[in-house]
PDB file of C-alpha atoms and ligand atoms in Angstrom:
ATOM      1  CA  MET A   4     -44.532  26.819  28.222  1.00 90.00           C
ATOM      2  CA  ILE A   5     -47.082  29.556  27.558  1.00 95.00           C
ATOM      3  CA  LYS A   6     -46.072  33.106  27.979  1.00 96.00           C
ATOM      4  CA  GLU A   7     -48.703  35.145  30.006  1.00 98.00           C
ATOM      5  CA  GLY A   8     -49.271  38.665  30.997  1.00 98.00           C
ATOM      6  CA  GLU A   9     -46.590  41.247  31.918  1.00 98.00           C
ATOM      7  CA  LEU A  10     -45.980  41.281  35.635  1.00 98.00           C
ATOM      8  CA  TYR A  11     -43.304  44.097  35.960  1.00 96.00           C
ATOM      9  CA  SER A  12     -41.361  46.332  33.736  1.00 97.00           C
ATOM     10  CA  GLY A  13     -38.137  47.775  34.819  1.00 95.00           C
ATOM     11  CA  LYS A  14     -35.488  50.044  33.123  1.00 94.00           C
ATOM     12  CA  ALA A  15     -33.948  47.326  30.952  1.00 98.00           C
ATOM     13  CA  LYS A  16     -36.049  44.178  31.445  1.00 98.00           C
ATOM     14  CA  THR A  17     -39.632  43.029  31.535  1.00 98.00           C
ATOM     15  CA  VAL A  18     -40.988  40.006  33.549  1.00 98.00           C
ATOM     16  CA  TYR A  19     -43.944  37.955  32.298  1.00 98.00           C
ATOM     17  CA  GLY A  20     -45.795  35.249  34.010  1.00 98.00           C
ATOM     18  CA  THR A  21     -46.239  31.741  32.544  1.00 98.00           C
ATOM     19  CA  ASP A  22     -48.723  28.842  32.654  1.00 98.00           C
ATOM     20  CA  ASN A  23     -46.401  27.402  35.273  1.00 98.00           C
ATOM     21  CA  PRO A  24     -46.584  29.320  38.592  1.00 98.00           C
ATOM     22  CA  GLU A  25     -42.983  28.215  39.470  1.00 98.00           C
ATOM     23  CA  LYS A  26     -41.514  29.853  36.214  1.00 98.00           C
ATOM     24  CA  LEU A  27     -41.302  33.492  34.960  1.00 98.00           C
ATOM     25  CA  ILE A  28     -39.966  34.785  31.657  1.00 98.00           C
ATOM     26  CA  MET A  29     -37.438  37.725  31.842  1.00 98.00           C
ATOM     27  CA  GLU A  30     -37.186  39.656  28.653  1.00 98.00           C
ATOM     28  CA  PHE A  31     -33.959  41.705  28.065  1.00 98.00           C
ATOM     29  CA  ARG A  32     -34.871  44.888  26.262  1.00 98.00           C
ATOM     30  CA  ASP A  33     -32.721  47.248  24.109  1.00 98.00           C
ATOM     31  CA  SER A  34     -33.513  50.203  26.374  1.00 98.00           C
ATOM     32  CA  LEU A  35     -31.027  51.375  28.999  1.00 96.00           C
ATOM     33  CA  THR A  36     -30.802  54.155  31.497  1.00 96.00           C
ATOM     34  CA  ALA A  37     -28.195  55.581  33.814  1.00 95.00           C
ATOM     35  CA  PHE A  38     -27.915  57.999  36.645  1.00 92.00           C
ATOM     36  CA  ASN A  39     -31.290  57.061  38.149  1.00 85.00           C
ATOM     37  CA  GLY A  40     -33.114  57.109  34.936  1.00 89.00           C
ATOM     38  CA  LYS A  41     -31.970  60.604  34.016  1.00 94.00           C
ATOM     39  CA  LYS A  42     -30.076  59.409  30.956  1.00 97.00           C
ATOM     40  CA  LYS A  43     -32.046  57.133  28.575  1.00 97.00           C
ATOM     41  CA  SER A  44     -31.363  55.378  25.290  1.00 96.00           C
ATOM     42  CA  GLU A  45     -32.248  52.431  23.001  1.00 97.00           C
ATOM     43  CA  VAL A  46     -29.492  50.374  21.429  1.00 98.00           C
ATOM     44  CA  PRO A  47     -30.408  47.777  18.890  1.00 98.00           C
ATOM     45  CA  LYS A  48     -29.372  44.181  19.938  1.00 98.00           C
ATOM     46  CA  LYS A  49     -28.253  45.345  23.458  1.00 98.00           C
ATOM     47  CA  GLY A  50     -31.009  43.020  24.942  1.00 98.00           C
ATOM     48  CA  TYR A  51     -29.877  40.112  22.871  1.00 98.00           C
ATOM     49  CA  TYR A  52     -26.170  40.505  23.849  1.00 98.00           C
ATOM     50  CA  ASN A  53     -26.957  40.999  27.532  1.00 98.00           C
ATOM     51  CA  ALA A  54     -29.331  37.955  27.627  1.00 98.00           C
ATOM     52  CA  GLN A  55     -26.756  35.726  25.960  1.00 98.00           C
ATOM     53  CA  ILE A  56     -23.932  36.872  28.256  1.00 98.00           C
ATOM     54  CA  ALA A  57     -26.158  36.462  31.341  1.00 98.00           C
ATOM     55  CA  ALA A  58     -27.198  32.918  30.286  1.00 98.00           C
ATOM     56  CA  LYS A  59     -23.574  31.966  29.722  1.00 98.00           C
ATOM     57  CA  LEU A  60     -22.455  33.450  33.105  1.00 98.00           C
ATOM     58  CA  LEU A  61     -25.460  31.966  35.186  1.00 98.00           C
ATOM     59  CA  GLY A  62     -24.922  28.570  33.513  1.00 98.00           C
ATOM     60  CA  LEU A  63     -21.208  28.762  34.362  1.00 98.00           C
ATOM     61  CA  LEU A  64     -22.080  29.402  37.933  1.00 98.00           C
ATOM     62  CA  GLU A  65     -24.579  26.546  38.056  1.00 98.00           C
ATOM     63  CA  GLU A  66     -21.714  24.290  36.721  1.00 98.00           C
ATOM     64  CA  ASN A  67     -19.648  25.384  39.630  1.00 98.00           C
ATOM     65  CA  GLY A  68     -22.215  24.649  42.276  1.00 98.00           C
ATOM     66  CA  ILE A  69     -23.990  28.122  42.685  1.00 98.00           C
ATOM     67  CA  LYS A  70     -27.779  27.737  42.808  1.00 98.00           C
ATOM     68  CA  THR A  71     -29.310  30.340  40.406  1.00 98.00           C
ATOM     69  CA  HIS A  72     -32.841  31.113  39.055  1.00 98.00           C
ATOM     70  CA  PHE A  73     -31.702  30.379  35.390  1.00 98.00           C
ATOM     71  CA  ASP A  74     -33.804  27.641  33.684  1.00 98.00           C
ATOM     72  CA  SER A  75     -33.336  28.038  29.874  1.00 98.00           C
ATOM     73  CA  MET A  76     -33.667  30.397  26.976  1.00 98.00           C
ATOM     74  CA  LEU A  77     -36.968  30.830  25.273  1.00 98.00           C
ATOM     75  CA  SER A  78     -35.558  33.009  22.478  1.00 98.00           C
ATOM     76  CA  GLY A  79     -32.424  35.230  21.842  1.00 98.00           C
ATOM     77  CA  ASN A  80     -33.350  37.680  24.522  1.00 98.00           C
ATOM     78  CA  GLU A  81     -35.960  35.917  26.636  1.00 98.00           C
ATOM     79  CA  MET A  82     -34.915  33.753  29.624  1.00 98.00           C
ATOM     80  CA  VAL A  83     -37.068  31.333  31.621  1.00 98.00           C
ATOM     81  CA  VAL A  84     -36.362  31.678  35.319  1.00 98.00           C
ATOM     82  CA  ASP A  85     -37.557  30.186  38.573  1.00 98.00           C
ATOM     83  CA  ALA A  86     -40.088  32.502  40.275  1.00 98.00           C
ATOM     84  CA  VAL A  87     -38.093  33.494  43.331  1.00 98.00           C
ATOM     85  CA  GLU A  88     -38.852  35.939  45.990  1.00 98.00           C
ATOM     86  CA  ILE A  89     -36.438  38.843  45.352  1.00 98.00           C
ATOM     87  CA  ILE A  90     -34.379  40.060  48.465  1.00 98.00           C
ATOM     88  CA  LYS A  91     -34.291  43.865  48.300  1.00 98.00           C
ATOM     89  CA  ILE A  92     -30.569  44.140  48.613  1.00 99.00           C
ATOM     90  CA  GLU A  93     -28.187  45.010  45.745  1.00 98.00           C
ATOM     91  CA  VAL A  94     -24.935  43.202  46.419  1.00 99.00           C
ATOM     92  CA  ILE A  95     -21.969  44.964  45.050  1.00 98.00           C
ATOM     93  CA  VAL A  96     -18.613  43.209  44.677  1.00 99.00           C
ATOM     94  CA  ARG A  97     -15.458  45.274  44.007  1.00 99.00           C
ATOM     95  CA  ASN A  98     -12.136  44.024  42.898  1.00 99.00           C
ATOM     96  CA  ILE A  99     -10.671  47.249  41.387  1.00 99.00           C
ATOM     97  CA  ALA A 100     -11.624  50.775  42.562  1.00 98.00           C
ATOM     98  CA  ALA A 101     -14.035  52.556  40.008  1.00 98.00           C
ATOM     99  CA  GLY A 102     -17.289  54.495  39.894  1.00 97.00           C
ATOM    100  CA  SER A 103     -18.887  55.692  43.121  1.00 97.00           C
ATOM    101  CA  LEU A 104     -16.253  54.085  45.304  1.00 98.00           C
ATOM    102  CA  VAL A 105     -13.677  56.599  43.990  1.00 98.00           C
ATOM    103  CA  LYS A 106     -16.070  59.544  44.245  1.00 97.00           C
ATOM    104  CA  LYS A 107     -16.982  58.751  47.851  1.00 97.00           C
ATOM    105  CA  TYR A 108     -13.687  57.482  49.283  1.00 98.00           C
ATOM    106  CA  PRO A 109      -9.989  58.271  48.770  1.00 98.00           C
ATOM    107  CA  PHE A 110      -9.350  55.351  46.344  1.00 98.00           C
ATOM    108  CA  LYS A 111      -7.756  55.896  42.882  1.00 98.00           C
ATOM    109  CA  THR A 112      -9.525  54.475  39.778  1.00 98.00           C
ATOM    110  CA  GLY A 113      -7.788  51.216  38.914  1.00 98.00           C
ATOM    111  CA  GLU A 114      -6.403  50.497  42.406  1.00 98.00           C
ATOM    112  CA  LYS A 115      -6.529  46.857  43.208  1.00 98.00           C
ATOM    113  CA  LEU A 116      -8.893  45.860  46.287  1.00 98.00           C
ATOM    114  CA  ASP A 117      -7.521  42.777  47.880  1.00 97.00           C
ATOM    115  CA  PRO A 118      -9.493  41.185  49.560  1.00 98.00           C
ATOM    116  CA  PRO A 119     -12.485  42.174  47.468  1.00 98.00           C
ATOM    117  CA  ILE A 120     -15.035  44.629  48.961  1.00 98.00           C
ATOM    118  CA  ILE A 121     -18.622  43.677  49.363  1.00 98.00           C
ATOM    119  CA  LEU A 122     -21.253  46.372  49.842  1.00 98.00           C
ATOM    120  CA  PHE A 123     -25.000  46.267  50.236  1.00 98.00           C
ATOM    121  CA  ASP A 124     -27.413  48.794  48.801  1.00 98.00           C
ATOM    122  CA  TYR A 125     -31.104  49.032  49.705  1.00 98.00           C
ATOM    123  CA  LYS A 126     -32.891  48.202  46.437  1.00 98.00           C
ATOM    124  CA  SER A 127     -35.437  51.009  46.269  1.00 97.00           C
ATOM    125  CA  ASP A 128     -35.704  53.636  43.544  1.00 92.00           C
ATOM    126  CA  GLU A 129     -37.824  55.709  45.958  1.00 95.00           C
ATOM    127  CA  HIS A 130     -34.960  55.988  48.273  1.00 97.00           C
ATOM    128  CA  GLY A 131     -32.273  56.252  45.667  1.00 94.00           C
ATOM    129  CA  ASP A 132     -30.629  52.817  46.399  1.00 96.00           C
ATOM    130  CA  PRO A 133     -28.795  53.963  49.621  1.00 97.00           C
ATOM    131  CA  MET A 134     -25.834  51.978  50.968  1.00 98.00           C
ATOM    132  CA  ILE A 135     -26.903  49.841  53.963  1.00 98.00           C
ATOM    133  CA  ASN A 136     -25.112  47.683  56.566  1.00 98.00           C
ATOM    134  CA  ASP A 137     -26.204  44.389  58.201  1.00 98.00           C
ATOM    135  CA  ASP A 138     -27.938  46.257  61.101  1.00 98.00           C
ATOM    136  CA  ILE A 139     -30.131  48.287  58.694  1.00 98.00           C
ATOM    137  CA  ALA A 140     -30.872  45.208  56.619  1.00 98.00           C
ATOM    138  CA  LEU A 141     -32.066  43.339  59.679  1.00 98.00           C
ATOM    139  CA  ALA A 142     -33.939  46.361  61.077  1.00 98.00           C
ATOM    140  CA  LEU A 143     -35.751  46.714  57.684  1.00 98.00           C
ATOM    141  CA  HIS A 144     -36.458  42.893  57.709  1.00 98.00           C
ATOM    142  CA  LEU A 145     -34.762  42.575  54.291  1.00 98.00           C
ATOM    143  CA  ALA A 146     -33.131  39.389  55.282  1.00 98.00           C
ATOM    144  CA  SER A 147     -32.218  37.167  58.317  1.00 98.00           C
ATOM    145  CA  LYS A 148     -28.659  37.101  59.861  1.00 98.00           C
ATOM    146  CA  ASP A 149     -28.029  33.633  58.457  1.00 98.00           C
ATOM    147  CA  GLU A 150     -29.349  34.748  54.923  1.00 98.00           C
ATOM    148  CA  LEU A 151     -26.814  37.772  55.051  1.00 98.00           C
ATOM    149  CA  THR A 152     -24.018  35.423  55.908  1.00 98.00           C
ATOM    150  CA  GLU A 153     -25.018  33.031  53.070  1.00 98.00           C
ATOM    151  CA  ILE A 154     -25.301  35.914  50.559  1.00 99.00           C
ATOM    152  CA  ARG A 155     -21.831  37.140  51.459  1.00 98.00           C
ATOM    153  CA  LYS A 156     -20.490  33.610  51.106  1.00 98.00           C
ATOM    154  CA  MET A 157     -22.113  33.126  47.788  1.00 99.00           C
ATOM    155  CA  ALA A 158     -21.136  36.516  46.485  1.00 99.00           C
ATOM    156  CA  LEU A 159     -17.411  35.821  47.241  1.00 98.00           C
ATOM    157  CA  LYS A 160     -17.560  32.381  45.554  1.00 98.00           C
ATOM    158  CA  ILE A 161     -19.276  33.878  42.432  1.00 99.00           C
ATOM    159  CA  ASN A 162     -16.547  36.524  42.310  1.00 99.00           C
ATOM    160  CA  SER A 163     -13.946  33.905  42.323  1.00 98.00           C
ATOM    161  CA  ILE A 164     -15.500  31.759  39.532  1.00 99.00           C
ATOM    162  CA  LEU A 165     -16.067  34.869  37.308  1.00 99.00           C
ATOM    163  CA  LEU A 166     -12.702  36.385  37.890  1.00 98.00           C
ATOM    164  CA  LYS A 167     -10.986  33.117  36.718  1.00 98.00           C
ATOM    165  CA  TYR A 168     -13.225  32.623  33.772  1.00 98.00           C
ATOM    166  CA  LEU A 169     -13.112  36.264  32.526  1.00 98.00           C
ATOM    167  CA  ASP A 170      -9.402  36.476  33.035  1.00 98.00           C
ATOM    168  CA  GLU A 171      -9.047  33.670  30.523  1.00 98.00           C
ATOM    169  CA  LYS A 172     -11.094  35.728  28.025  1.00 98.00           C
ATOM    170  CA  GLY A 173      -8.877  38.784  28.552  1.00 98.00           C
ATOM    171  CA  ILE A 174     -11.483  40.643  30.606  1.00 98.00           C
ATOM    172  CA  LEU A 175     -10.950  42.370  33.999  1.00 99.00           C
ATOM    173  CA  LEU A 176     -13.946  42.582  36.440  1.00 99.00           C
ATOM    174  CA  PRO A 177     -13.670  45.708  38.525  1.00 99.00           C
ATOM    175  CA  ASP A 178     -17.040  45.434  40.135  1.00 99.00           C
ATOM    176  CA  PHE A 179     -20.488  44.004  39.652  1.00 99.00           C
ATOM    177  CA  LYS A 180     -24.021  44.010  41.115  1.00 98.00           C
ATOM    178  CA  LEU A 181     -25.855  40.760  42.246  1.00 99.00           C
ATOM    179  CA  GLU A 182     -29.388  40.144  43.495  1.00 98.00           C
ATOM    180  CA  PHE A 183     -30.492  37.212  45.411  1.00 99.00           C
ATOM    181  CA  GLY A 184     -33.829  35.590  45.949  1.00 98.00           C
ATOM    182  CA  ARG A 185     -35.589  32.895  48.075  1.00 98.00           C
ATOM    183  CA  TYR A 186     -36.668  29.677  46.352  1.00 98.00           C
ATOM    184  CA  HIS A 187     -38.076  26.786  48.456  1.00 97.00           C
ATOM    185  CA  GLY A 188     -36.283  27.915  51.449  1.00 96.00           C
ATOM    186  CA  LYS A 189     -32.904  28.494  49.934  1.00 98.00           C
ATOM    187  CA  ILE A 190     -31.015  31.517  48.808  1.00 98.00           C
ATOM    188  CA  VAL A 191     -30.403  31.484  45.014  1.00 98.00           C
ATOM    189  CA  LEU A 192     -28.760  33.983  42.687  1.00 99.00           C
ATOM    190  CA  ALA A 193     -31.372  35.895  40.703  1.00 98.00           C
ATOM    191  CA  ASP A 194     -31.539  38.737  38.206  1.00 98.00           C
ATOM    192  CA  GLU A 195     -28.746  39.062  35.579  1.00 98.00           C
ATOM    193  CA  ILE A 196     -25.008  39.268  35.265  1.00 98.00           C
ATOM    194  CA  SER A 197     -24.287  41.367  32.045  1.00 98.00           C
ATOM    195  CA  CYS A 198     -22.675  44.409  30.632  1.00 98.00           C
ATOM    196  CA  ASP A 199     -25.467  46.485  32.249  1.00 98.00           C
ATOM    197  CA  THR A 200     -24.535  45.271  35.808  1.00 98.00           C
ATOM    198  CA  CYS A 201     -20.816  44.619  35.693  1.00 98.00           C
ATOM    199  CA  ARG A 202     -17.790  46.724  34.890  1.00 98.00           C
ATOM    200  CA  PHE A 203     -15.684  44.873  32.307  1.00 98.00           C
ATOM    201  CA  TRP A 204     -12.341  46.161  31.230  1.00 98.00           C
ATOM    202  CA  ASP A 205     -10.165  44.911  28.459  1.00 98.00           C
ATOM    203  CA  LYS A 206      -7.115  43.373  30.190  1.00 98.00           C
ATOM    204  CA  ILE A 207      -4.651  44.856  27.681  1.00 98.00           C
ATOM    205  CA  THR A 208      -6.050  48.231  26.859  1.00 98.00           C
ATOM    206  CA  GLY A 209      -8.180  48.900  29.922  1.00 98.00           C
ATOM    207  CA  GLU A 210     -10.968  50.111  27.743  1.00 98.00           C
ATOM    208  CA  SER A 211     -14.569  49.903  29.170  1.00 98.00           C
ATOM    209  CA  LEU A 212     -16.689  46.998  27.686  1.00 98.00           C
ATOM    210  CA  ASP A 213     -19.844  47.791  29.691  1.00 98.00           C
ATOM    211  CA  LYS A 214     -22.494  50.309  30.518  1.00 98.00           C
ATOM    212  CA  ASP A 215     -19.828  52.983  31.260  1.00 98.00           C
ATOM    213  CA  VAL A 216     -19.595  53.473  27.458  1.00 98.00           C
ATOM    214  CA  PHE A 217     -23.064  54.817  27.625  1.00 98.00           C
ATOM    215  CA  ARG A 218     -22.802  56.617  31.064  1.00 97.00           C
ATOM    216  CA  PHE A 219     -19.704  58.553  29.939  1.00 97.00           C
ATOM    217  CA  ASP A 220     -20.221  58.709  26.168  1.00 97.00           C
ATOM    218  CA  LYS A 221     -17.035  56.656  25.567  1.00 97.00           C
ATOM    219  CA  GLY A 222     -18.105  55.401  22.126  1.00 96.00           C
ATOM    220  CA  ASP A 223     -20.036  52.581  20.518  1.00 97.00           C
ATOM    221  CA  LEU A 224     -22.158  50.648  23.163  1.00 98.00           C
ATOM    222  CA  ALA A 225     -23.312  47.895  20.809  1.00 98.00           C
ATOM    223  CA  ALA A 226     -19.791  47.283  19.742  1.00 98.00           C
ATOM    224  CA  ALA A 227     -18.508  47.057  23.438  1.00 98.00           C
ATOM    225  CA  TYR A 228     -21.272  44.503  24.411  1.00 98.00           C
ATOM    226  CA  ARG A 229     -20.729  42.597  21.099  1.00 98.00           C
ATOM    227  CA  GLU A 230     -17.040  42.333  21.946  1.00 98.00           C
ATOM    228  CA  VAL A 231     -17.872  40.738  25.420  1.00 98.00           C
ATOM    229  CA  ALA A 232     -20.460  38.450  23.874  1.00 98.00           C
ATOM    230  CA  LYS A 233     -17.936  37.368  21.235  1.00 98.00           C
ATOM    231  CA  ARG A 234     -15.339  36.528  23.855  1.00 98.00           C
ATOM    232  CA  ILE A 235     -17.487  34.672  26.363  1.00 98.00           C
ATOM    233  CA  VAL A 236     -20.385  33.060  24.421  1.00 97.00           C
ATOM    234  CA  PRO A 237     -18.854  30.407  22.180  1.00 92.00           C
ATOM    235  CA  GLY A 238     -20.546  30.188  18.770  1.00 95.00           C
ATOM    236  CA  ILE A 239     -22.801  33.173  19.309  1.00 96.00           C
ATOM    237  CA  ASN A 240     -24.469  34.589  16.295  1.00 95.00           C
ATOM    238  CA  LEU A 241     -23.358  38.332  16.355  1.00 93.00           C
TER     239      LEU A 241
HETATM  240  N1  UDP B  29     -24.637  48.615  39.511  1.00 91.50           N
HETATM  241  C1  UDP B  29     -25.808  48.078  39.038  1.00 91.50           C
HETATM  242  N2  UDP B  29     -26.982  48.675  39.412  1.00 91.50           N
HETATM  243  C2  UDP B  29     -27.117  49.540  40.325  1.00 91.50           C
HETATM  244  C3  UDP B  29     -25.810  49.985  40.932  1.00 91.50           C
HETATM  245  C4  UDP B  29     -24.716  49.478  40.521  1.00 91.50           C
HETATM  246  O1  UDP B  29     -25.810  47.240  38.142  1.00 91.50           O
HETATM  247  O2  UDP B  29     -28.188  49.984  40.691  1.00 91.50           O
HETATM  248  C5  UDP B  29     -23.269  47.911  39.163  1.00 91.50           C
HETATM  249  C6  UDP B  29     -22.634  49.012  38.266  1.00 91.50           C
HETATM  250  O3  UDP B  29     -22.766  48.637  36.914  1.00 91.50           O
HETATM  251  C7  UDP B  29     -21.063  48.656  38.639  1.00 91.50           C
HETATM  252  C8  UDP B  29     -21.236  48.203  40.009  1.00 91.50           C
HETATM  253  O4  UDP B  29     -22.566  47.863  40.277  1.00 91.50           O
HETATM  254  O5  UDP B  29     -20.628  47.639  37.967  1.00 91.50           O
HETATM  255  C9  UDP B  29     -20.824  49.308  41.083  1.00 91.50           C
HETATM  256  O6  UDP B  29     -21.424  50.455  40.773  1.00 91.50           O
HETATM  257  P1  UDP B  29     -21.085  51.869  41.504  1.00 91.50           P
HETATM  258  O7  UDP B  29     -21.532  51.862  42.916  1.00 91.50           O
HETATM  259  O8  UDP B  29     -19.717  52.192  41.256  1.00 91.50           O
HETATM  260  O9  UDP B  29     -22.062  52.897  40.840  1.00 91.50           O
HETATM  261  P2  UDP B  29     -21.946  53.753  39.584  1.00 91.50           P
HETATM  262  O10 UDP B  29     -20.569  53.846  39.281  1.00 91.50           O
HETATM  263  O11 UDP B  29     -22.816  53.026  38.551  1.00 91.50           O
HETATM  264  O12 UDP B  29     -22.635  55.015  40.135  1.00 91.50           O
END
């Protein structure tokens, strides 16, 4: 596979074309941002840890029957993925109240949400990723009714698989963000599942092992991401 030109560079990842029109390369960078890009930093090895965690979790989901865009790893922080058409909806799954849910509604941080809550945000920096419902998603032609049903069903199944796997590693999963895409007429899981896109809490101490360490200056971000990588990626070179 030959890596070609840069197609898109976001806040934490850069996407490159390849000599195969069906494949892209997703590079996980060491940069990170929070609060809509207002807070920025660079943390050595962050991209590597996130790429390894995402590869492990996407692989786990594939093994459990979820179609994803994951193909293979090209290097420590570069992932080969299927060139899907991204659906502009951020799917948030919540198992324990935290973050914006607690700010906007009368939930208490740490309160269990059973059954889990699924929320949709419109993926648009220009509009500040506002929360949407099915009617807005349909009116904006973001996805069809059947696709929304399929996305919800997949998100719940992904949640069950991740909850079980992470629990065995001593990690709670309060919430996380998913993105889906279309590939040869089917809905597939795209983007990443990593410490940048999930809340991970240590099951015993409750300490954050995710981007909240950066958002709220809770300590050493690289150490938190390394801890997740150590627990969930067998044999990883830390
Ligand atoms: N999230 C994300 N990207 C976004 C918005 C949210 O990865 O653009 C993740 C975030 O890391 C958290 C979950 O989705 O794990 C829920 O985030 P929330 O709505 O609580 O927003 P935040 O607390 O980040 O303001």
